[in-house]
PDB file of C-alpha atoms in Angstrom:
ATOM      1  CA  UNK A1188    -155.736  -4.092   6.585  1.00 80.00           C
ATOM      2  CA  UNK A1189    -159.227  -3.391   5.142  1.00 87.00           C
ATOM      3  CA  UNK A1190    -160.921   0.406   5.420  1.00 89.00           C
ATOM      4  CA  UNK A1191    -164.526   1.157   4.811  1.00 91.00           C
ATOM      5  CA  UNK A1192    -166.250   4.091   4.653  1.00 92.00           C
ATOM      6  CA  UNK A1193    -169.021   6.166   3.081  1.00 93.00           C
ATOM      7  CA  UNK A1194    -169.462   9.919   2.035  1.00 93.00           C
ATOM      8  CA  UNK A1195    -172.049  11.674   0.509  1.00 94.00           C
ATOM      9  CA  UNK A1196    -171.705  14.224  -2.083  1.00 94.00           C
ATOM     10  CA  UNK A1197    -173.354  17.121  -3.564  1.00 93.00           C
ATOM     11  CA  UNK A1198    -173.287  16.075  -7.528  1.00 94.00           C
ATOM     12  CA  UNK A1199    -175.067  13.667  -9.416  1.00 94.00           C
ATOM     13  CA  UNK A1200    -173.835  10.048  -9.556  1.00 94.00           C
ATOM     14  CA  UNK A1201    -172.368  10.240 -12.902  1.00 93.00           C
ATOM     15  CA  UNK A1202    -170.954  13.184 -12.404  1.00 94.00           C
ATOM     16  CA  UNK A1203    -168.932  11.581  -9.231  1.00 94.00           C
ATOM     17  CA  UNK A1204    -168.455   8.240 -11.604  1.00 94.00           C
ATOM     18  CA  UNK A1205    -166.566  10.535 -14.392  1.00 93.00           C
ATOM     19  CA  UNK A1206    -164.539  12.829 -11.894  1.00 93.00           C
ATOM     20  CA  UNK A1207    -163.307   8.556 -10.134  1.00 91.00           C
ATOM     21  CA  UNK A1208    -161.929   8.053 -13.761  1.00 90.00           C
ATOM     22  CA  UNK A1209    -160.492  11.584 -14.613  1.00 91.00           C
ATOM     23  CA  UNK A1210    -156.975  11.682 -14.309  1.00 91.00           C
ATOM     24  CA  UNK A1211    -156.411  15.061 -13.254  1.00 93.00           C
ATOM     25  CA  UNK A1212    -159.066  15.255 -10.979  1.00 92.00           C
ATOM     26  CA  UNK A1213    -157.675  11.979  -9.223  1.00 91.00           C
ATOM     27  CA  UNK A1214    -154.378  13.705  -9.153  1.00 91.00           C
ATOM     28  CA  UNK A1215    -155.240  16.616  -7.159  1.00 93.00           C
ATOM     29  CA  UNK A1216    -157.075  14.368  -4.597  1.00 91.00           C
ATOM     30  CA  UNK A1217    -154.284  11.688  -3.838  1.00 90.00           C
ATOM     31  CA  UNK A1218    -152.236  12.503  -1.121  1.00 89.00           C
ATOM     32  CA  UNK A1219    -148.559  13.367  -2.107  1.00 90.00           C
ATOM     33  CA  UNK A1220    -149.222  12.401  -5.584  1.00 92.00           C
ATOM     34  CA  UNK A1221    -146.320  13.832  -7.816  1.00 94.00           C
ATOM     35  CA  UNK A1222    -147.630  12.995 -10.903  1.00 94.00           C
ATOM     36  CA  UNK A1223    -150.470  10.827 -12.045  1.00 93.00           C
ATOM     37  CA  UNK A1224    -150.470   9.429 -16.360  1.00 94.00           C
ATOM     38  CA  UNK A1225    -153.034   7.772 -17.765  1.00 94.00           C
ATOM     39  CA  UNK A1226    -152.000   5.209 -20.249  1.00 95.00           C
ATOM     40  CA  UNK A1227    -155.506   3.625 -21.136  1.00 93.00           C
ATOM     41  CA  UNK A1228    -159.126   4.109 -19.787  1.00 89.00           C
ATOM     42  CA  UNK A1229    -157.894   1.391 -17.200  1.00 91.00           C
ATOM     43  CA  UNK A1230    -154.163   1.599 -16.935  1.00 94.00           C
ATOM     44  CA  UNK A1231    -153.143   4.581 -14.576  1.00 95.00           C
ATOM     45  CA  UNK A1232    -149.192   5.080 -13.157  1.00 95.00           C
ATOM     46  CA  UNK A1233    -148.691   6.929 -10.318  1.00 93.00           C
ATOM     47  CA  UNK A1234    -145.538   8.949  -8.239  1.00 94.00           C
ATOM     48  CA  UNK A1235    -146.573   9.692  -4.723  1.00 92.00           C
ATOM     49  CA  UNK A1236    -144.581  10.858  -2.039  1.00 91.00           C
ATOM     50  CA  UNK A1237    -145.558  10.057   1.656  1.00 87.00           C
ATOM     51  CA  UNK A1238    -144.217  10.119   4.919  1.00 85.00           C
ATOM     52  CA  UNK A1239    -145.553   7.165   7.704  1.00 82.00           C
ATOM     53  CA  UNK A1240    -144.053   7.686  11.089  1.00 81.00           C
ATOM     54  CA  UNK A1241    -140.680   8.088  10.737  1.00 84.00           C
ATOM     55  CA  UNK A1242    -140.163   6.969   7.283  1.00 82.00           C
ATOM     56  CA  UNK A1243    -141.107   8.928   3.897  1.00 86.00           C
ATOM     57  CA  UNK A1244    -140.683   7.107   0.964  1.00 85.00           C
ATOM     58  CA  UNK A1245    -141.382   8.044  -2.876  1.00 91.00           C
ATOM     59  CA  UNK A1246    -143.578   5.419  -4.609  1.00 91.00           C
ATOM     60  CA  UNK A1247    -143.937   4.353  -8.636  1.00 94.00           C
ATOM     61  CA  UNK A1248    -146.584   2.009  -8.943  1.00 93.00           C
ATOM     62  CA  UNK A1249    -149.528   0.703 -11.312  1.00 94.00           C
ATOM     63  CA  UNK A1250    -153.597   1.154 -11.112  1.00 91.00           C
ATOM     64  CA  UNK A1251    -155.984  -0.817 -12.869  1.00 93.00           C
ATOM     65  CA  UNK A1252    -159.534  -0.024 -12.928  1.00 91.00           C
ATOM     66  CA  UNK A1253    -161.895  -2.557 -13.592  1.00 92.00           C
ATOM     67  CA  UNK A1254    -165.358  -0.505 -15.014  1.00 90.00           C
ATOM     68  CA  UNK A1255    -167.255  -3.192 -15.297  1.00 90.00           C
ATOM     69  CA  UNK A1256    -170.380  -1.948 -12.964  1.00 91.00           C
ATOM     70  CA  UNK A1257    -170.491   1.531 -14.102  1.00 91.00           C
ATOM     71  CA  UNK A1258    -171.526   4.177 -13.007  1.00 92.00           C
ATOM     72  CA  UNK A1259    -173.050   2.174 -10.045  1.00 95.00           C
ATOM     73  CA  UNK A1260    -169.904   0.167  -8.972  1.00 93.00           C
ATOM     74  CA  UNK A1261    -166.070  -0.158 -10.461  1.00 89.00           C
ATOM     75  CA  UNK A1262    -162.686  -1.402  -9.023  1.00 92.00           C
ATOM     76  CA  UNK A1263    -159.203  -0.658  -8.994  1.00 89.00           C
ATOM     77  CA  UNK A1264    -156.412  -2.544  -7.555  1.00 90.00           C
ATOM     78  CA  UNK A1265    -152.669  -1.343  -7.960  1.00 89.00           C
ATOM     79  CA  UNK A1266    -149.627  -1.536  -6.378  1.00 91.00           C
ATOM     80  CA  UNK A1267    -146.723   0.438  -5.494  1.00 90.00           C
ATOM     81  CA  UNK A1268    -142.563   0.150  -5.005  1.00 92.00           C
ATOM     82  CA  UNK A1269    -141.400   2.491  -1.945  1.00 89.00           C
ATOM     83  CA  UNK A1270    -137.231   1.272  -2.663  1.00 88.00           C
ATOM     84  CA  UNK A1271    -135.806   0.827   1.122  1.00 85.00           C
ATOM     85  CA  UNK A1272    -138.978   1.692   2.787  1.00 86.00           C
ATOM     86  CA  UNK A1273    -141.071  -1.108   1.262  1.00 87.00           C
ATOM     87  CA  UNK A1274    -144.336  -2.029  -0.890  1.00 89.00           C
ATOM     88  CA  UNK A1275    -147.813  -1.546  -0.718  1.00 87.00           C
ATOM     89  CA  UNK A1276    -150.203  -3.046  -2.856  1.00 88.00           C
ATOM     90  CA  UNK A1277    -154.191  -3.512  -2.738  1.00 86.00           C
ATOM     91  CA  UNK A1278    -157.475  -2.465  -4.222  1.00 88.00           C
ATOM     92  CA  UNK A1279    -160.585  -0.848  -3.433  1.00 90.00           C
ATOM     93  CA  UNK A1280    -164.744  -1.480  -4.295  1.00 93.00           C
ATOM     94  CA  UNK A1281    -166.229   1.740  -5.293  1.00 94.00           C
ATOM     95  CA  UNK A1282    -170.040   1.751  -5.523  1.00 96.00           C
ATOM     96  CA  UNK A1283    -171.780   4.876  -5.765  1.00 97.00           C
ATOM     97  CA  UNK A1284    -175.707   5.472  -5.206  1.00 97.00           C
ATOM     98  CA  UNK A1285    -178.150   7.844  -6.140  1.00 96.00           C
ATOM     99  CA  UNK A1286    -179.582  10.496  -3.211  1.00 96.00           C
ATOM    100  CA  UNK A1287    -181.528  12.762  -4.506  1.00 94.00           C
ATOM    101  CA  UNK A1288    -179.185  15.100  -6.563  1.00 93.00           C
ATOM    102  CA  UNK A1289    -176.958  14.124  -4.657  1.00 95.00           C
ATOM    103  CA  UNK A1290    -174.371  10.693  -4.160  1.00 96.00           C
ATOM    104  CA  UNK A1291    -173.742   8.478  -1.670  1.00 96.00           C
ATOM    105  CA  UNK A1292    -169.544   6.571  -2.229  1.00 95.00           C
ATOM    106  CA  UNK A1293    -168.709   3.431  -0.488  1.00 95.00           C
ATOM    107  CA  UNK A1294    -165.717   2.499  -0.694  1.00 93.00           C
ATOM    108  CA  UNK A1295    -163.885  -1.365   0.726  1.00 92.00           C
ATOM    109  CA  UNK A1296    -160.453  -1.032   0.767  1.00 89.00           C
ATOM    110  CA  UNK A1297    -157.491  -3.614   1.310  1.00 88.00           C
ATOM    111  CA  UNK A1298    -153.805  -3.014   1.157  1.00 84.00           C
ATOM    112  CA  UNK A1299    -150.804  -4.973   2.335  1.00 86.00           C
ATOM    113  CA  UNK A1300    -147.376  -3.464   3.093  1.00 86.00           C
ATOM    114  CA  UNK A1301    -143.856  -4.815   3.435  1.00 86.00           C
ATOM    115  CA  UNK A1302    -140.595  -3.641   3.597  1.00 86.00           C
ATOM    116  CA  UNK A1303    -139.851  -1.001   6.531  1.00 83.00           C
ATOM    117  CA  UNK A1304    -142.757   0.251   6.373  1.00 80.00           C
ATOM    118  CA  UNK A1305    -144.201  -3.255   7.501  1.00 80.00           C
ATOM    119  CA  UNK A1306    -141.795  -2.741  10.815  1.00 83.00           C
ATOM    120  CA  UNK A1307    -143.857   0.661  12.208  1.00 79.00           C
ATOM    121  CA  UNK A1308    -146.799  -1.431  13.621  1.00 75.00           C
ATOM    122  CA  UNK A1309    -149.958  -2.097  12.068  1.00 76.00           C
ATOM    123  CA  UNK A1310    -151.759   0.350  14.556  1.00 79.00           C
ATOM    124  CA  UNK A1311    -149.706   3.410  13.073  1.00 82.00           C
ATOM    125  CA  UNK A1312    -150.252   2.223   9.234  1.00 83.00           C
ATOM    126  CA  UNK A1313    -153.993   1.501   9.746  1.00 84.00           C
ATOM    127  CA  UNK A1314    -154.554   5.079  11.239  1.00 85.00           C
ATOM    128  CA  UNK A1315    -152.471   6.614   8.670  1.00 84.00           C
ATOM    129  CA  UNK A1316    -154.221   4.662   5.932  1.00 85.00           C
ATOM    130  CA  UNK A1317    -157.678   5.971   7.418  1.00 85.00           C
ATOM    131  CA  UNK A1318    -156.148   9.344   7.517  1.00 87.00           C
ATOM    132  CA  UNK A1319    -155.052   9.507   4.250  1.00 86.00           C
ATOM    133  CA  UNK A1320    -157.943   7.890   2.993  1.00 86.00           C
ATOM    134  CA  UNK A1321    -160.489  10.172   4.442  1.00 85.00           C
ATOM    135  CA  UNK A1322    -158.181  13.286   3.121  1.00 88.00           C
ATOM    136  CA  UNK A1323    -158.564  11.489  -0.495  1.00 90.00           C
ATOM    137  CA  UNK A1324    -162.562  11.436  -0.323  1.00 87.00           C
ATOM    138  CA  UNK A1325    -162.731  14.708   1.409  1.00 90.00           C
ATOM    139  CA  UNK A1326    -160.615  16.338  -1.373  1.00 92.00           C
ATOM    140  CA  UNK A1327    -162.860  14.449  -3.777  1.00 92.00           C
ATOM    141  CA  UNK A1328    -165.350  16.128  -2.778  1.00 90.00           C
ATOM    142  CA  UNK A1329    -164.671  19.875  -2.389  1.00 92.00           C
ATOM    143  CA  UNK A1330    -163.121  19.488  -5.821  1.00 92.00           C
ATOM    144  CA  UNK A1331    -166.211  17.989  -7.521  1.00 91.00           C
ATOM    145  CA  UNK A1332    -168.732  19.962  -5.847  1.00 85.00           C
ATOM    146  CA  UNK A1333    -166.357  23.541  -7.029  1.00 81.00           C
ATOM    147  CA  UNK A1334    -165.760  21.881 -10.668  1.00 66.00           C
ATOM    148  CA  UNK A1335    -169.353  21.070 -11.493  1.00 59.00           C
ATOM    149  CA  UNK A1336    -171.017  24.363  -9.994  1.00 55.00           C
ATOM    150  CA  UNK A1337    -170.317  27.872 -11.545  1.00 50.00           C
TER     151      UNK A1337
END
């Protein structure tokens, strides 16, 4: 399943590019996220709870962020262990572009599920990953734009 998208936002671009690597701010934008640690600059670990369709499963997984194109591009790619209700791994392109005083994200994003969460139908899981991905950027966002103005 691949997601795309773009959202423009009302901080500078390396503002946006240091909120996409702060911990805490990336905790309080995931979805269910229970608890988000930071182990390196690169190496995040993640507890998120979420509930697709019928099934809601508690995650522990990995995130690697590759920083390479900063502040005008990075990756991350993770993945995540659900017990009974299955995996999900993937990774996502970030690149971000100057507007103004403003920034424009794009975002490419691929993840592959198994388990019994694999068994819901792929027309459920895409709309819930679109869902929950536009509720990520969304939160990004409000929560940038409030933490960099007074």
């Amino acid at each position: 399943m691949e997601l795309n998208d773009e959202i423009k936002i009302n901080v500078s671009k390396e503002q946006v590019y240091a909120a996409l690597v702060n911990a805490e701010v990336l905790r309080q934008c995931i979805p269910g996220c229970q608890e988000l640690i930071q182990h390196s600059d690169t190496d995040l670990e993640a507890k998120v709870v979420l509930k697709i369709g019928p099934v809601k499963a508690k995650f522990s997984g990995n995130v690697q962020l590759d920083t390479t194109g900063a502040p005008d591009a990075f990756s991350l790619a993770g993945q995540g262990n659900g017990g009974a209700a299955g995996f999900a791994k993937g990774g996502a392109k970030v690149t971000l572009e100057a507007d103004g005083d403003k920034t424009i994200l794009r975002y490419n994003a691929e993840a592959e599920i198994g388990g019994k969460l694999a068994q819901l139908g792929s027309r459920l899981i895409q709309g819930t990953a679109k869902k929950l991905a536009g509720k990520f950027f969304q939160d990004f966002a409000i929560i940038v734009d409030k933490k960099e103005r007074p």
